[in-house]
Amino acid sequence: MEKKRIKTICIPVLVIIAIIITIGIIVNNSRTEKTESPEPPHKIMHVYMPDVVGQMEESAYNKLSDIGFYNIKIEYETTGLSEASRVNRQSIPPQTTAGTDFEVTLYIESK
């Protein structure tokens, strides 16, 4: 009699545990991970490279960025040719055609 009683108690308990586990799996699988949306691709254009030599670093960077360049690198150098934070030279000569996907390096006078 005791064995029959244990079976009648254990089976419902096991069923309840199985249901809880199943619900947990369903809830876990239904969660969607929030991922950052990728940046929209840059529009690649061919433009004339402006002359930014002599401009302040931020101004030159913004000018290139506004035109569409997105691969802009900054390197600092000490030449004594200009005051600190001014562009000494640029990697793509002014008035040449360049793709906005080209890497542009601005060489800035060190502070």
Tab-separated table of C-alpha atoms in Angstrom:
chain	number	residue	atom	x	y	z
A	1	MET	CA	0.000	0.000	0.000
A	2	GLU	CA	2.840	2.378	0.844
A	3	LYS	CA	4.490	1.895	-2.593
A	4	LYS	CA	1.262	2.706	-4.381
A	5	ARG	CA	0.914	5.890	-2.347
A	6	ILE	CA	4.477	7.005	-3.215
A	7	LYS	CA	3.773	6.419	-6.910
A	8	THR	CA	0.599	8.475	-6.789
A	9	ILE	CA	2.530	11.343	-5.166
A	10	CYS	CA	5.724	11.105	-7.285
A	11	ILE	CA	4.048	11.040	-10.694
A	12	PRO	CA	2.217	14.387	-10.275
A	13	VAL	CA	5.359	15.962	-8.803
A	14	LEU	CA	7.437	14.757	-11.774
A	15	VAL	CA	4.817	16.074	-14.182
A	16	ILE	CA	4.872	19.483	-12.471
A	17	ILE	CA	8.692	19.566	-12.621
A	18	ALA	CA	8.628	18.633	-16.326
A	19	ILE	CA	6.116	21.414	-17.018
A	20	ILE	CA	8.226	23.986	-15.149
A	21	ILE	CA	11.359	22.944	-17.057
A	22	THR	CA	9.495	23.115	-20.376
A	23	ILE	CA	8.145	26.587	-19.596
A	24	GLY	CA	11.646	27.710	-18.613
A	25	ILE	CA	13.077	26.466	-21.903
A	26	ILE	CA	10.312	28.131	-23.928
A	27	VAL	CA	10.722	31.449	-22.110
A	28	ASN	CA	14.508	31.340	-22.477
A	29	ASN	CA	14.306	30.607	-26.205
A	30	SER	CA	11.701	33.292	-26.833
A	31	ARG	CA	13.827	36.072	-25.403
A	32	THR	CA	15.325	38.182	-28.113
A	33	GLU	CA	18.740	39.599	-27.501
A	34	LYS	CA	19.008	43.284	-28.129
A	35	THR	CA	21.791	43.944	-30.555
A	36	GLU	CA	22.936	47.315	-31.696
A	37	SER	CA	21.808	48.026	-35.176
A	38	PRO	CA	24.786	48.247	-37.488
A	39	GLU	CA	25.737	51.627	-38.824
A	40	PRO	CA	24.316	52.255	-42.221
A	41	PRO	CA	26.891	51.776	-44.940
A	42	HIS	CA	28.708	54.885	-45.990
A	43	LYS	CA	27.851	56.280	-49.377
A	44	ILE	CA	31.017	56.165	-51.448
A	45	MET	CA	31.459	59.171	-53.711
A	46	HIS	CA	34.337	60.677	-55.630
A	47	VAL	CA	35.026	64.255	-54.611
A	48	TYR	CA	37.726	66.870	-54.945
A	49	MET	CA	39.990	66.874	-51.933
A	50	PRO	CA	39.883	70.262	-50.210
A	51	ASP	CA	42.991	72.012	-48.937
A	52	VAL	CA	42.880	71.849	-45.146
A	53	VAL	CA	46.530	72.698	-44.488
A	54	GLY	CA	46.749	75.520	-41.964
A	55	GLN	CA	43.295	74.871	-40.531
A	56	MET	CA	42.726	73.860	-36.931
A	57	GLU	CA	42.437	70.111	-36.344
A	58	GLU	CA	38.734	70.071	-35.477
A	59	SER	CA	37.786	72.367	-38.345
A	60	ALA	CA	39.727	70.288	-40.882
A	61	TYR	CA	38.295	67.027	-39.545
A	62	ASN	CA	34.730	68.374	-39.666
A	63	LYS	CA	35.191	69.715	-43.202
A	64	LEU	CA	36.354	66.319	-44.474
A	65	SER	CA	33.637	64.520	-42.551
A	66	ASP	CA	30.946	66.848	-43.923
A	67	ILE	CA	32.087	66.105	-47.471
A	68	GLY	CA	31.690	62.374	-46.810
A	69	PHE	CA	35.120	61.109	-45.787
A	70	TYR	CA	34.800	58.643	-42.928
A	71	ASN	CA	38.247	57.074	-42.741
A	72	ILE	CA	40.114	60.072	-41.326
A	73	LYS	CA	43.269	59.435	-39.334
A	74	ILE	CA	45.087	61.960	-37.183
A	75	GLU	CA	48.829	61.880	-36.592
A	76	TYR	CA	50.741	64.354	-34.505
A	77	GLU	CA	54.167	65.686	-35.372
A	78	THR	CA	56.471	68.400	-34.164
A	79	THR	CA	57.859	70.502	-36.990
A	80	GLY	CA	57.754	74.023	-35.642
A	81	LEU	CA	56.214	75.122	-38.953
A	82	SER	CA	52.863	76.099	-37.489
A	83	GLU	CA	51.131	76.665	-34.193
A	84	ALA	CA	49.829	73.729	-32.151
A	85	SER	CA	46.701	71.924	-33.393
A	86	ARG	CA	47.027	73.166	-36.973
A	87	VAL	CA	47.227	70.864	-39.974
A	88	ASN	CA	50.800	70.755	-41.329
A	89	ARG	CA	50.051	68.481	-44.259
A	90	GLN	CA	47.505	66.025	-45.583
A	91	SER	CA	47.977	62.616	-47.178
A	92	ILE	CA	45.845	63.326	-50.261
A	93	PRO	CA	46.882	66.438	-52.173
A	94	PRO	CA	44.313	69.223	-52.544
A	95	GLN	CA	42.178	69.376	-55.695
A	96	THR	CA	42.729	65.723	-56.563
A	97	THR	CA	39.811	63.352	-56.935
A	98	ALA	CA	39.454	60.922	-54.067
A	99	GLY	CA	36.864	58.379	-53.021
A	100	THR	CA	35.192	59.086	-49.718
A	101	ASP	CA	36.261	55.585	-48.689
A	102	PHE	CA	39.960	56.527	-49.028
A	103	GLU	CA	42.009	56.842	-45.862
A	104	VAL	CA	42.895	60.482	-45.261
A	105	THR	CA	45.650	61.269	-42.797
A	106	LEU	CA	45.969	64.727	-41.310
A	107	TYR	CA	49.351	65.588	-39.814
A	108	ILE	CA	48.783	67.930	-36.907
A	109	GLU	CA	51.365	70.094	-35.143
A	110	SER	CA	51.822	68.737	-31.619
A	111	LYS	CA	50.714	70.785	-28.664
